[in-house]
PDB file of C-alpha atoms in Angstrom:
ATOM      1  CA  UNK A   1      -3.021  20.197   9.243  1.00  0.00           C
ATOM      2  CA  UNK A   2      -1.391  18.993   6.020  1.00  0.00           C
ATOM      3  CA  UNK A   3       0.342  15.634   5.675  1.00  0.00           C
ATOM      4  CA  UNK A   4       4.052  15.660   6.485  1.00  0.00           C
ATOM      5  CA  UNK A   5       6.848  14.432   4.234  1.00  0.00           C
ATOM      6  CA  UNK A   6       8.603  11.131   4.898  1.00  0.00           C
ATOM      7  CA  UNK A   7       5.761   9.740   6.998  1.00  0.00           C
ATOM      8  CA  UNK A   8       3.775   6.548   6.837  1.00  0.00           C
ATOM      9  CA  UNK A   9       0.034   6.936   7.340  1.00  0.00           C
ATOM     10  CA  UNK A  10      -2.888   4.583   7.614  1.00  0.00           C
ATOM     11  CA  UNK A  11      -5.322   6.019   5.103  1.00  0.00           C
ATOM     12  CA  UNK A  12      -8.803   5.670   3.632  1.00  0.00           C
ATOM     13  CA  UNK A  13      -9.738   6.484   0.047  1.00  0.00           C
ATOM     14  CA  UNK A  14     -12.254   9.346   0.095  1.00  0.00           C
ATOM     15  CA  UNK A  15     -12.066  10.457  -3.525  1.00  0.00           C
ATOM     16  CA  UNK A  16     -11.234   9.021  -6.942  1.00  0.00           C
ATOM     17  CA  UNK A  17     -11.903  10.448 -10.378  1.00  0.00           C
ATOM     18  CA  UNK A  18     -10.532   9.993 -13.858  1.00  0.00           C
ATOM     19  CA  UNK A  19      -8.946  13.187 -15.142  1.00  0.00           C
ATOM     20  CA  UNK A  20      -7.178  14.279 -18.326  1.00  0.00           C
ATOM     21  CA  UNK A  21      -4.081  16.443 -18.535  1.00  0.00           C
ATOM     22  CA  UNK A  22      -4.912  19.491 -20.684  1.00  0.00           C
ATOM     23  CA  UNK A  23      -1.385  19.779 -22.045  1.00  0.00           C
ATOM     24  CA  UNK A  24      -0.573  16.126 -22.860  1.00  0.00           C
ATOM     25  CA  UNK A  25      -4.035  14.580 -23.132  1.00  0.00           C
ATOM     26  CA  UNK A  26      -2.919  11.749 -20.833  1.00  0.00           C
ATOM     27  CA  UNK A  27      -5.555  10.332 -18.520  1.00  0.00           C
ATOM     28  CA  UNK A  28      -4.978   9.724 -14.815  1.00  0.00           C
ATOM     29  CA  UNK A  29      -6.952   8.613 -11.814  1.00  0.00           C
ATOM     30  CA  UNK A  30      -6.709  11.206  -9.067  1.00  0.00           C
ATOM     31  CA  UNK A  31      -7.078   9.454  -5.727  1.00  0.00           C
ATOM     32  CA  UNK A  32      -7.636  11.336  -2.462  1.00  0.00           C
ATOM     33  CA  UNK A  33      -6.521   9.699   0.776  1.00  0.00           C
ATOM     34  CA  UNK A  34      -7.727  10.737   4.224  1.00  0.00           C
ATOM     35  CA  UNK A  35      -5.113  10.432   6.994  1.00  0.00           C
ATOM     36  CA  UNK A  36      -4.771  11.463  10.629  1.00  0.00           C
ATOM     37  CA  UNK A  37      -3.080  14.680   9.409  1.00  0.00           C
ATOM     38  CA  UNK A  38      -5.603  15.520   6.694  1.00  0.00           C
ATOM     39  CA  UNK A  39      -6.190  14.690   3.049  1.00  0.00           C
ATOM     40  CA  UNK A  40      -3.619  14.220   0.308  1.00  0.00           C
ATOM     41  CA  UNK A  41      -4.161  13.403  -3.371  1.00  0.00           C
ATOM     42  CA  UNK A  42      -2.049  11.782  -6.062  1.00  0.00           C
ATOM     43  CA  UNK A  43      -2.487  11.322  -9.805  1.00  0.00           C
ATOM     44  CA  UNK A  44      -1.874   7.778 -11.065  1.00  0.00           C
ATOM     45  CA  UNK A  45      -1.341   8.026 -14.795  1.00  0.00           C
ATOM     46  CA  UNK A  46      -3.076   5.808 -17.317  1.00  0.00           C
ATOM     47  CA  UNK A  47      -0.349   5.497 -19.931  1.00  0.00           C
ATOM     48  CA  UNK A  48       1.434   2.471 -21.349  1.00  0.00           C
ATOM     49  CA  UNK A  49       4.550   3.255 -19.284  1.00  0.00           C
ATOM     50  CA  UNK A  50       2.664   3.861 -16.032  1.00  0.00           C
ATOM     51  CA  UNK A  51       0.127   1.030 -16.396  1.00  0.00           C
ATOM     52  CA  UNK A  52       2.046  -1.600 -14.352  1.00  0.00           C
ATOM     53  CA  UNK A  53       2.431   0.715 -11.341  1.00  0.00           C
ATOM     54  CA  UNK A  54      -1.050   2.226 -11.599  1.00  0.00           C
ATOM     55  CA  UNK A  55      -2.619  -1.223 -11.975  1.00  0.00           C
ATOM     56  CA  UNK A  56      -0.793  -2.478  -8.887  1.00  0.00           C
ATOM     57  CA  UNK A  57      -2.024   0.500  -6.840  1.00  0.00           C
ATOM     58  CA  UNK A  58      -5.612   0.102  -8.054  1.00  0.00           C
ATOM     59  CA  UNK A  59      -5.561  -3.625  -7.216  1.00  0.00           C
ATOM     60  CA  UNK A  60      -4.108  -2.843  -3.776  1.00  0.00           C
ATOM     61  CA  UNK A  61      -7.111  -0.580  -3.243  1.00  0.00           C
ATOM     62  CA  UNK A  62      -9.566  -3.332  -4.200  1.00  0.00           C
ATOM     63  CA  UNK A  63     -10.088  -3.142  -7.967  1.00  0.00           C
ATOM     64  CA  UNK A  64     -10.077  -6.472  -9.779  1.00  0.00           C
ATOM     65  CA  UNK A  65      -8.436  -7.259 -13.114  1.00  0.00           C
ATOM     66  CA  UNK A  66     -11.935  -7.575 -14.594  1.00  0.00           C
ATOM     67  CA  UNK A  67     -12.942  -4.111 -13.334  1.00  0.00           C
ATOM     68  CA  UNK A  68      -9.726  -2.524 -14.634  1.00  0.00           C
ATOM     69  CA  UNK A  69     -10.705  -3.620 -18.140  1.00  0.00           C
ATOM     70  CA  UNK A  70     -14.085  -1.864 -18.155  1.00  0.00           C
ATOM     71  CA  UNK A  71     -15.125   1.647 -19.178  1.00  0.00           C
ATOM     72  CA  UNK A  72     -17.474   1.685 -16.167  1.00  0.00           C
ATOM     73  CA  UNK A  73     -14.557   1.561 -13.720  1.00  0.00           C
ATOM     74  CA  UNK A  74     -12.904   4.659 -15.217  1.00  0.00           C
ATOM     75  CA  UNK A  75     -16.225   6.504 -15.496  1.00  0.00           C
ATOM     76  CA  UNK A  76     -16.654   6.218 -11.692  1.00  0.00           C
ATOM     77  CA  UNK A  77     -13.582   4.743  -9.950  1.00  0.00           C
ATOM     78  CA  UNK A  78     -14.850   5.908  -6.558  1.00  0.00           C
ATOM     79  CA  UNK A  79     -17.697   3.383  -6.777  1.00  0.00           C
ATOM     80  CA  UNK A  80     -15.063   0.626  -6.418  1.00  0.00           C
ATOM     81  CA  UNK A  81     -12.333   2.388  -4.404  1.00  0.00           C
ATOM     82  CA  UNK A  82     -14.464   4.267  -1.847  1.00  0.00           C
ATOM     83  CA  UNK A  83     -13.423   3.613   1.785  1.00  0.00           C
ATOM     84  CA  UNK A  84     -10.529   1.334   0.781  1.00  0.00           C
ATOM     85  CA  UNK A  85      -8.042   1.058   3.654  1.00  0.00           C
ATOM     86  CA  UNK A  86      -4.348   1.284   2.897  1.00  0.00           C
ATOM     87  CA  UNK A  87      -1.004   2.492   4.131  1.00  0.00           C
ATOM     88  CA  UNK A  88       0.663   5.396   2.320  1.00  0.00           C
ATOM     89  CA  UNK A  89       4.171   6.789   2.505  1.00  0.00           C
ATOM     90  CA  UNK A  90       4.804  10.432   1.684  1.00  0.00           C
ATOM     91  CA  UNK A  91       7.806  12.224   0.214  1.00  0.00           C
ATOM     92  CA  UNK A  92       8.790  15.860  -0.291  1.00  0.00           C
ATOM     93  CA  UNK A  93       9.163  16.937  -3.920  1.00  0.00           C
ATOM     94  CA  UNK A  94      10.102  20.119  -5.754  1.00  0.00           C
ATOM     95  CA  UNK A  95       8.279  21.278  -8.852  1.00  0.00           C
ATOM     96  CA  UNK A  96       9.917  22.774 -11.938  1.00  0.00           C
ATOM     97  CA  UNK A  97       8.721  26.138 -10.669  1.00  0.00           C
ATOM     98  CA  UNK A  98      10.614  25.636  -7.378  1.00  0.00           C
ATOM     99  CA  UNK A  99       7.451  24.939  -5.395  1.00  0.00           C
ATOM    100  CA  UNK A 100       7.992  22.379  -2.599  1.00  0.00           C
ATOM    101  CA  UNK A 101       5.150  19.977  -1.843  1.00  0.00           C
ATOM    102  CA  UNK A 102       4.361  16.638  -0.207  1.00  0.00           C
ATOM    103  CA  UNK A 103       3.269  13.744  -2.421  1.00  0.00           C
ATOM    104  CA  UNK A 104       2.142  10.169  -1.901  1.00  0.00           C
ATOM    105  CA  UNK A 105       5.133   8.008  -2.839  1.00  0.00           C
ATOM    106  CA  UNK A 106       3.873   4.499  -2.027  1.00  0.00           C
ATOM    107  CA  UNK A 107       0.479   2.865  -1.538  1.00  0.00           C
ATOM    108  CA  UNK A 108       0.480  -0.458   0.291  1.00  0.00           C
ATOM    109  CA  UNK A 109      -2.211  -2.678   1.718  1.00  0.00           C
ATOM    110  CA  UNK A 110      -2.970  -2.215   5.388  1.00  0.00           C
ATOM    111  CA  UNK A 111      -1.321  -4.951   7.343  1.00  0.00           C
ATOM    112  CA  UNK A 112      -3.420  -6.742   9.952  1.00  0.00           C
ATOM    113  CA  UNK A 113      -2.073  -6.946  13.483  1.00  0.00           C
ATOM    114  CA  UNK A 114      -0.129 -10.105  14.212  1.00  0.00           C
ATOM    115  CA  UNK A 115      -2.009 -12.981  15.819  1.00  0.00           C
ATOM    116  CA  UNK A 116      -1.162 -14.116  19.342  1.00  0.00           C
ATOM    117  CA  UNK A 117       0.386 -17.254  17.837  1.00  0.00           C
ATOM    118  CA  UNK A 118       2.618 -15.246  15.461  1.00  0.00           C
ATOM    119  CA  UNK A 119       3.739 -13.018  18.337  1.00  0.00           C
ATOM    120  CA  UNK A 120       4.627 -16.063  20.454  1.00  0.00           C
ATOM    121  CA  UNK A 121       6.620 -17.592  17.588  1.00  0.00           C
ATOM    122  CA  UNK A 122       8.547 -14.369  17.087  1.00  0.00           C
ATOM    123  CA  UNK A 123       9.354 -14.083  20.780  1.00  0.00           C
ATOM    124  CA  UNK A 124      10.497 -17.723  20.876  1.00  0.00           C
ATOM    125  CA  UNK A 125      12.969 -17.015  18.064  1.00  0.00           C
ATOM    126  CA  UNK A 126      14.780 -14.448  20.140  1.00  0.00           C
ATOM    127  CA  UNK A 127      14.642 -16.505  23.327  1.00  0.00           C
ATOM    128  CA  UNK A 128      16.392 -19.124  21.178  1.00  0.00           C
ATOM    129  CA  UNK A 129      13.948 -21.774  22.270  1.00  0.00           C
ATOM    130  CA  UNK A 130      13.782 -24.885  20.139  1.00  0.00           C
ATOM    131  CA  UNK A 131      10.968 -24.779  17.592  1.00  0.00           C
ATOM    132  CA  UNK A 132       8.884 -27.633  16.243  1.00  0.00           C
ATOM    133  CA  UNK A 133       7.085 -28.121  12.978  1.00  0.00           C
ATOM    134  CA  UNK A 134       3.333 -28.212  13.363  1.00  0.00           C
ATOM    135  CA  UNK A 135       2.335 -31.197  11.233  1.00  0.00           C
ATOM    136  CA  UNK A 136      -1.129 -29.717  10.611  1.00  0.00           C
ATOM    137  CA  UNK A 137       0.284 -26.895   8.479  1.00  0.00           C
ATOM    138  CA  UNK A 138       3.278 -24.662   7.925  1.00  0.00           C
ATOM    139  CA  UNK A 139       3.128 -23.240  11.435  1.00  0.00           C
ATOM    140  CA  UNK A 140       5.896 -23.330  14.040  1.00  0.00           C
ATOM    141  CA  UNK A 141       5.188 -23.949  17.718  1.00  0.00           C
ATOM    142  CA  UNK A 142       7.503 -24.011  20.741  1.00  0.00           C
ATOM    143  CA  UNK A 143       8.604 -27.444  21.910  1.00  0.00           C
ATOM    144  CA  UNK A 144      10.815 -29.622  19.732  1.00  0.00           C
ATOM    145  CA  UNK A 145      13.842 -29.128  17.531  1.00  0.00           C
ATOM    146  CA  UNK A 146      13.233 -28.369  13.835  1.00  0.00           C
ATOM    147  CA  UNK A 147      15.321 -29.827  11.035  1.00  0.00           C
ATOM    148  CA  UNK A 148      18.877 -28.313  10.905  1.00  0.00           C
ATOM    149  CA  UNK A 149      18.224 -26.318   7.715  1.00  0.00           C
ATOM    150  CA  UNK A 150      15.518 -24.287   9.491  1.00  0.00           C
ATOM    151  CA  UNK A 151      17.532 -23.296  12.567  1.00  0.00           C
ATOM    152  CA  UNK A 152      19.985 -20.387  12.777  1.00  0.00           C
TER     153      UNK A 152
END
């Protein structure tokens, strides 16, 4: 079953290779993501204009700044990106030839589930219970009244 448009998927990187467009000569890293609905690939171009976005995606998937500056990374990007966990969002696009297809629009880091403490803090906000500042860190705990600038 192919990936659907306008969906968010938890995904794993299963493929990554550096490719070159025959027409323009521009290089790209083609990354394949495995989702619950199947695999989907996207080219991330390696041009001056695309470098900020492509670099952000590659770092989200686990590449370091140091690795991005090496020939070795581009010779075998899968060695670094293999099994990276992420969240992808898809979109429906139309090609110049009228072909309709689904493409990866966004790549984000997978978000961990909220801790029990974070869940309790969130629930307390909507119960409108007074909150207190935990003096051991930046955490909030139920109990006392926070300074006026931090309340609604």
